[in-house]
């Protein structure tokens, strides 16, 4: 039986009436995305048709999911909201703080010893406020959500950008910052600009070496890392229906890498099968009663160009396996072209590691197909040339693949099975024994979702390529980046030429899923007597102090902290890896603020000029000097600033250190919202060429901030070191409610005031 079945049935009981009304108001057939959005309005029954990409709309999500690294700050904020219990079903999943080093058992034991303070805090807060808690080792948040909580037609938010994985079960599931989650936990509406819609029509059928992963790798190559910004991607067509539910989840998961608000698929038989296989026949039965409301109206998929803002068509029968990278997930290369591309770019051909698993590709289907290739190593008398690791997505998957012999198959080729956690995918991989900075240039391939510089192992010289688990396994066996398993032969131990057979696997385990202890801890029915203790001298946890409200005056005399050049992701603004241990301590983690951003004036990282001394220093050090003297600062950036993770630390840290505004060419959606939530000014150049006017010793004077209003650009006077001045216009996307956050000092300050 499913968690929260009554809530799910309640969603379905309201859906038909609300969708029918929305169809009447819009005067047209509806996409699935629109059906879910209109049936989750804060005000209940739709009363108007919204304009995509323009109107801010308040929604009522059905549930919230938090991972341990982001849950710390989210729950520290919720503790200040003045509520005795979360208003909607919420879960916390301990998956980010387990470092991959030796193997599952040893790594989990070490994590429980080194991070016990954080795990104890999260469990106690969960117990007090009615939150479901998933223990360390239970699995990666998104796989666990897909197995237990996701349901067709639902709306979920999560404090991780890959929350979108749940779109594989027909949800609108969206990654947000912790402050957004706190709003919903506190019983407040959740605000989102009504998304644009991108339709992806899938024809044909996957076969052979091509996997669902290749669909999103192809889409990433088409849309790039920002092409989906502000949009929901909705997949449909015969190719979509022919795919497994977990395969759909893989595609939706990596929609975060093109900037999409989320991605989703219409309800179909594969979702019904998955729900029943994961002991949720009651959800499948309830969904089948309203199934016409859990997919788009037929006219939409018949004539998609009339109903979507953009339509992409991919023939799965012709789709080739891809490898994307290095250093960006949208550099898409068909495997047949990889040898040529590697030669042109001087990419190291020797593959040091092949890594499969993660929240993106850790289903039973993924593992079974990879295991079919691992079995061929013995059958064909081959040897695996690269190091090879497996990260199961959940304890349920791990237990089942062990029962079915797949772990033995991997062990027989010398593989390492890591804990059911994020591990190498988020930089929690001790590949170099703690010294990753000056390691050699090398190549790895993995089935994860991101491959930014230093992302997996901390080494800036590691070139990481993203592929399907099947392709990664084949390349690890061959040991070469230019190996094409469709055409290339290998030499076995007898000196014979052999080819790998096509991977084969199972959509779902033939004998069903099994697990002894899934790792779930239910909260107390009444948590009023539960104490949450945070030690005053803790290095890991710190109770929050409210940010100062705006004084109502123009910001003047603000100094440039850094002008970031090129890609500046949340990894650059607030690194993960070893810094994860400080995610619950704002002042300590602020010591990594913008240390990965490239200074446009010297092309160095963590090396900026202090206008107080004229000397250069680390970004956090220089910023703390400004803060100590009460001098406001501004950060300037390039396009898609804040791309990547949902981590709100990338907004909270600069805010904590005294940065007042972030001025860029364009923002990634989640980061822009996070800045607004924390009382920051998130601004864009009205004229992108004005980025070039910013000089190293500039002072910023805001001319008309006192009249801050929606749809009204702001004016900034730039005062250069030689006394000359430039006046530039900057845009913003704040509405009245968001301006109220700014005036109050943060959205949380406003919630506290309203609950007082």
PDB file of N, CA, C and O in Angstrom, residues 80-82 188 547-550 740-756:
ATOM      1  N   UNK A  80      12.163  28.311  12.510  1.00  0.00           N
ATOM      2  CA  UNK A  80      11.847  29.702  12.826  1.00  0.00           C
ATOM      3  C   UNK A  80      10.466  30.109  12.328  1.00  0.00           C
ATOM      4  O   UNK A  80      10.055  31.251  12.533  1.00  0.00           O
ATOM      5  N   UNK A  81       9.754  29.186  11.674  1.00  0.00           N
ATOM      6  CA  UNK A  81       8.477  29.549  11.058  1.00  0.00           C
ATOM      7  C   UNK A  81       7.314  29.550  12.043  1.00  0.00           C
ATOM      8  O   UNK A  81       6.220  30.010  11.716  1.00  0.00           O
ATOM      9  N   UNK A  82       7.541  28.998  13.231  1.00  0.00           N
ATOM     10  CA  UNK A  82       6.502  29.020  14.251  1.00  0.00           C
ATOM     11  C   UNK A  82       5.391  28.020  14.053  1.00  0.00           C
ATOM     12  O   UNK A  82       4.262  28.238  14.512  1.00  0.00           O
ATOM     13  N   UNK A 188       1.977  27.732   3.401  1.00  0.00           N
ATOM     14  CA  UNK A 188       1.864  28.897   2.520  1.00  0.00           C
ATOM     15  C   UNK A 188       1.828  28.429   1.067  1.00  0.00           C
ATOM     16  O   UNK A 188       2.239  27.309   0.745  1.00  0.00           O
ATOM     17  N   UNK A 547      18.170  37.749   8.546  1.00  0.00           N
ATOM     18  CA  UNK A 547      18.887  38.767   7.783  1.00  0.00           C
ATOM     19  C   UNK A 547      18.246  40.138   8.044  1.00  0.00           C
ATOM     20  O   UNK A 547      17.043  40.238   8.311  1.00  0.00           O
ATOM     21  N   UNK A 548      19.070  41.182   7.933  1.00  0.00           N
ATOM     22  CA  UNK A 548      18.578  42.533   8.186  1.00  0.00           C
ATOM     23  C   UNK A 548      17.615  42.981   7.091  1.00  0.00           C
ATOM     24  O   UNK A 548      17.873  42.771   5.906  1.00  0.00           O
ATOM     25  N   UNK A 549      16.509  43.628   7.453  1.00  0.00           N
ATOM     26  CA  UNK A 549      15.600  44.186   6.445  1.00  0.00           C
ATOM     27  C   UNK A 549      16.270  45.325   5.683  1.00  0.00           C
ATOM     28  O   UNK A 549      17.250  45.925   6.147  1.00  0.00           O
ATOM     29  N   UNK A 550      15.731  45.638   4.516  1.00  0.00           N
ATOM     30  CA  UNK A 550      16.206  46.783   3.731  1.00  0.00           C
ATOM     31  C   UNK A 550      15.840  48.064   4.466  1.00  0.00           C
ATOM     32  O   UNK A 550      14.739  48.185   5.031  1.00  0.00           O
ATOM     33  N   UNK A 740       8.284  42.475  -1.509  1.00  0.00           N
ATOM     34  CA  UNK A 740       8.034  42.431  -0.060  1.00  0.00           C
ATOM     35  C   UNK A 740       9.082  41.571   0.641  1.00  0.00           C
ATOM     36  O   UNK A 740       9.486  41.877   1.771  1.00  0.00           O
ATOM     37  N   UNK A 741       9.542  40.476  -0.011  1.00  0.00           N
ATOM     38  CA  UNK A 741      10.628  39.672   0.564  1.00  0.00           C
ATOM     39  C   UNK A 741      11.877  40.528   0.723  1.00  0.00           C
ATOM     40  O   UNK A 741      12.540  40.504   1.762  1.00  0.00           O
ATOM     41  N   UNK A 742      12.181  41.283  -0.348  1.00  0.00           N
ATOM     42  CA  UNK A 742      13.381  42.127  -0.318  1.00  0.00           C
ATOM     43  C   UNK A 742      13.289  43.152   0.803  1.00  0.00           C
ATOM     44  O   UNK A 742      14.237  43.343   1.571  1.00  0.00           O
ATOM     45  N   UNK A 743      12.152  43.794   0.923  1.00  0.00           N
ATOM     46  CA  UNK A 743      11.993  44.824   1.945  1.00  0.00           C
ATOM     47  C   UNK A 743      12.104  44.236   3.354  1.00  0.00           C
ATOM     48  O   UNK A 743      12.660  44.867   4.259  1.00  0.00           O
ATOM     49  N   UNK A 744      11.573  43.010   3.540  1.00  0.00           N
ATOM     50  CA  UNK A 744      11.597  42.366   4.859  1.00  0.00           C
ATOM     51  C   UNK A 744      12.964  41.799   5.206  1.00  0.00           C
ATOM     52  O   UNK A 744      13.220  41.457   6.359  1.00  0.00           O
ATOM     53  N   UNK A 745      13.824  41.667   4.212  1.00  0.00           N
ATOM     54  CA  UNK A 745      15.145  41.085   4.430  1.00  0.00           C
ATOM     55  C   UNK A 745      15.255  39.653   3.974  1.00  0.00           C
ATOM     56  O   UNK A 745      16.345  39.145   3.757  1.00  0.00           O
ATOM     57  N   UNK A 746      14.129  38.963   3.840  1.00  0.00           N
ATOM     58  CA  UNK A 746      14.063  37.604   3.296  1.00  0.00           C
ATOM     59  C   UNK A 746      12.606  37.171   3.320  1.00  0.00           C
ATOM     60  O   UNK A 746      11.773  37.758   4.035  1.00  0.00           O
ATOM     61  N   UNK A 747      12.291  36.129   2.565  1.00  0.00           N
ATOM     62  CA  UNK A 747      10.936  35.582   2.591  1.00  0.00           C
ATOM     63  C   UNK A 747      10.611  35.005   3.958  1.00  0.00           C
ATOM     64  O   UNK A 747       9.476  35.109   4.440  1.00  0.00           O
ATOM     65  N   UNK A 748      11.618  34.388   4.603  1.00  0.00           N
ATOM     66  CA  UNK A 748      11.387  33.790   5.914  1.00  0.00           C
ATOM     67  C   UNK A 748      11.037  34.859   6.950  1.00  0.00           C
ATOM     68  O   UNK A 748      10.181  34.638   7.814  1.00  0.00           O
ATOM     69  N   UNK A 749      11.679  36.016   6.875  1.00  0.00           N
ATOM     70  CA  UNK A 749      11.331  37.107   7.789  1.00  0.00           C
ATOM     71  C   UNK A 749       9.854  37.474   7.665  1.00  0.00           C
ATOM     72  O   UNK A 749       9.181  37.757   8.660  1.00  0.00           O
ATOM     73  N   UNK A 750       9.367  37.453   6.422  1.00  0.00           N
ATOM     74  CA  UNK A 750       7.956  37.790   6.183  1.00  0.00           C
ATOM     75  C   UNK A 750       7.038  36.721   6.759  1.00  0.00           C
ATOM     76  O   UNK A 750       6.008  37.033   7.375  1.00  0.00           O
ATOM     77  N   UNK A 751       7.414  35.438   6.586  1.00  0.00           N
ATOM     78  CA  UNK A 751       6.607  34.341   7.140  1.00  0.00           C
ATOM     79  C   UNK A 751       6.545  34.452   8.661  1.00  0.00           C
ATOM     80  O   UNK A 751       5.477  34.310   9.272  1.00  0.00           O
ATOM     81  N   UNK A 752       7.687  34.710   9.285  1.00  0.00           N
ATOM     82  CA  UNK A 752       7.718  34.835  10.744  1.00  0.00           C
ATOM     83  C   UNK A 752       6.807  35.963  11.211  1.00  0.00           C
ATOM     84  O   UNK A 752       6.092  35.844  12.214  1.00  0.00           O
ATOM     85  N   UNK A 753       6.842  37.075  10.479  1.00  0.00           N
ATOM     86  CA  UNK A 753       6.000  38.219  10.843  1.00  0.00           C
ATOM     87  C   UNK A 753       4.523  37.856  10.716  1.00  0.00           C
ATOM     88  O   UNK A 753       3.701  38.212  11.570  1.00  0.00           O
ATOM     89  N   UNK A 754       4.175  37.119   9.664  1.00  0.00           N
ATOM     90  CA  UNK A 754       2.780  36.748   9.439  1.00  0.00           C
ATOM     91  C   UNK A 754       2.293  35.720  10.450  1.00  0.00           C
ATOM     92  O   UNK A 754       1.102  35.658  10.759  1.00  0.00           O
ATOM     93  N   UNK A 755       3.228  34.892  10.965  1.00  0.00           N
ATOM     94  CA  UNK A 755       2.845  33.865  11.939  1.00  0.00           C
ATOM     95  C   UNK A 755       2.973  34.335  13.392  1.00  0.00           C
ATOM     96  O   UNK A 755       2.668  33.589  14.318  1.00  0.00           O
ATOM     97  N   UNK A 756       3.458  35.548  13.556  1.00  0.00           N
ATOM     98  CA  UNK A 756       3.678  36.059  14.921  1.00  0.00           C
ATOM     99  C   UNK A 756       2.354  36.240  15.673  1.00  0.00           C
ATOM    100  O   UNK A 756       1.340  36.587  15.092  1.00  0.00           O
TER     101      UNK A 756
END
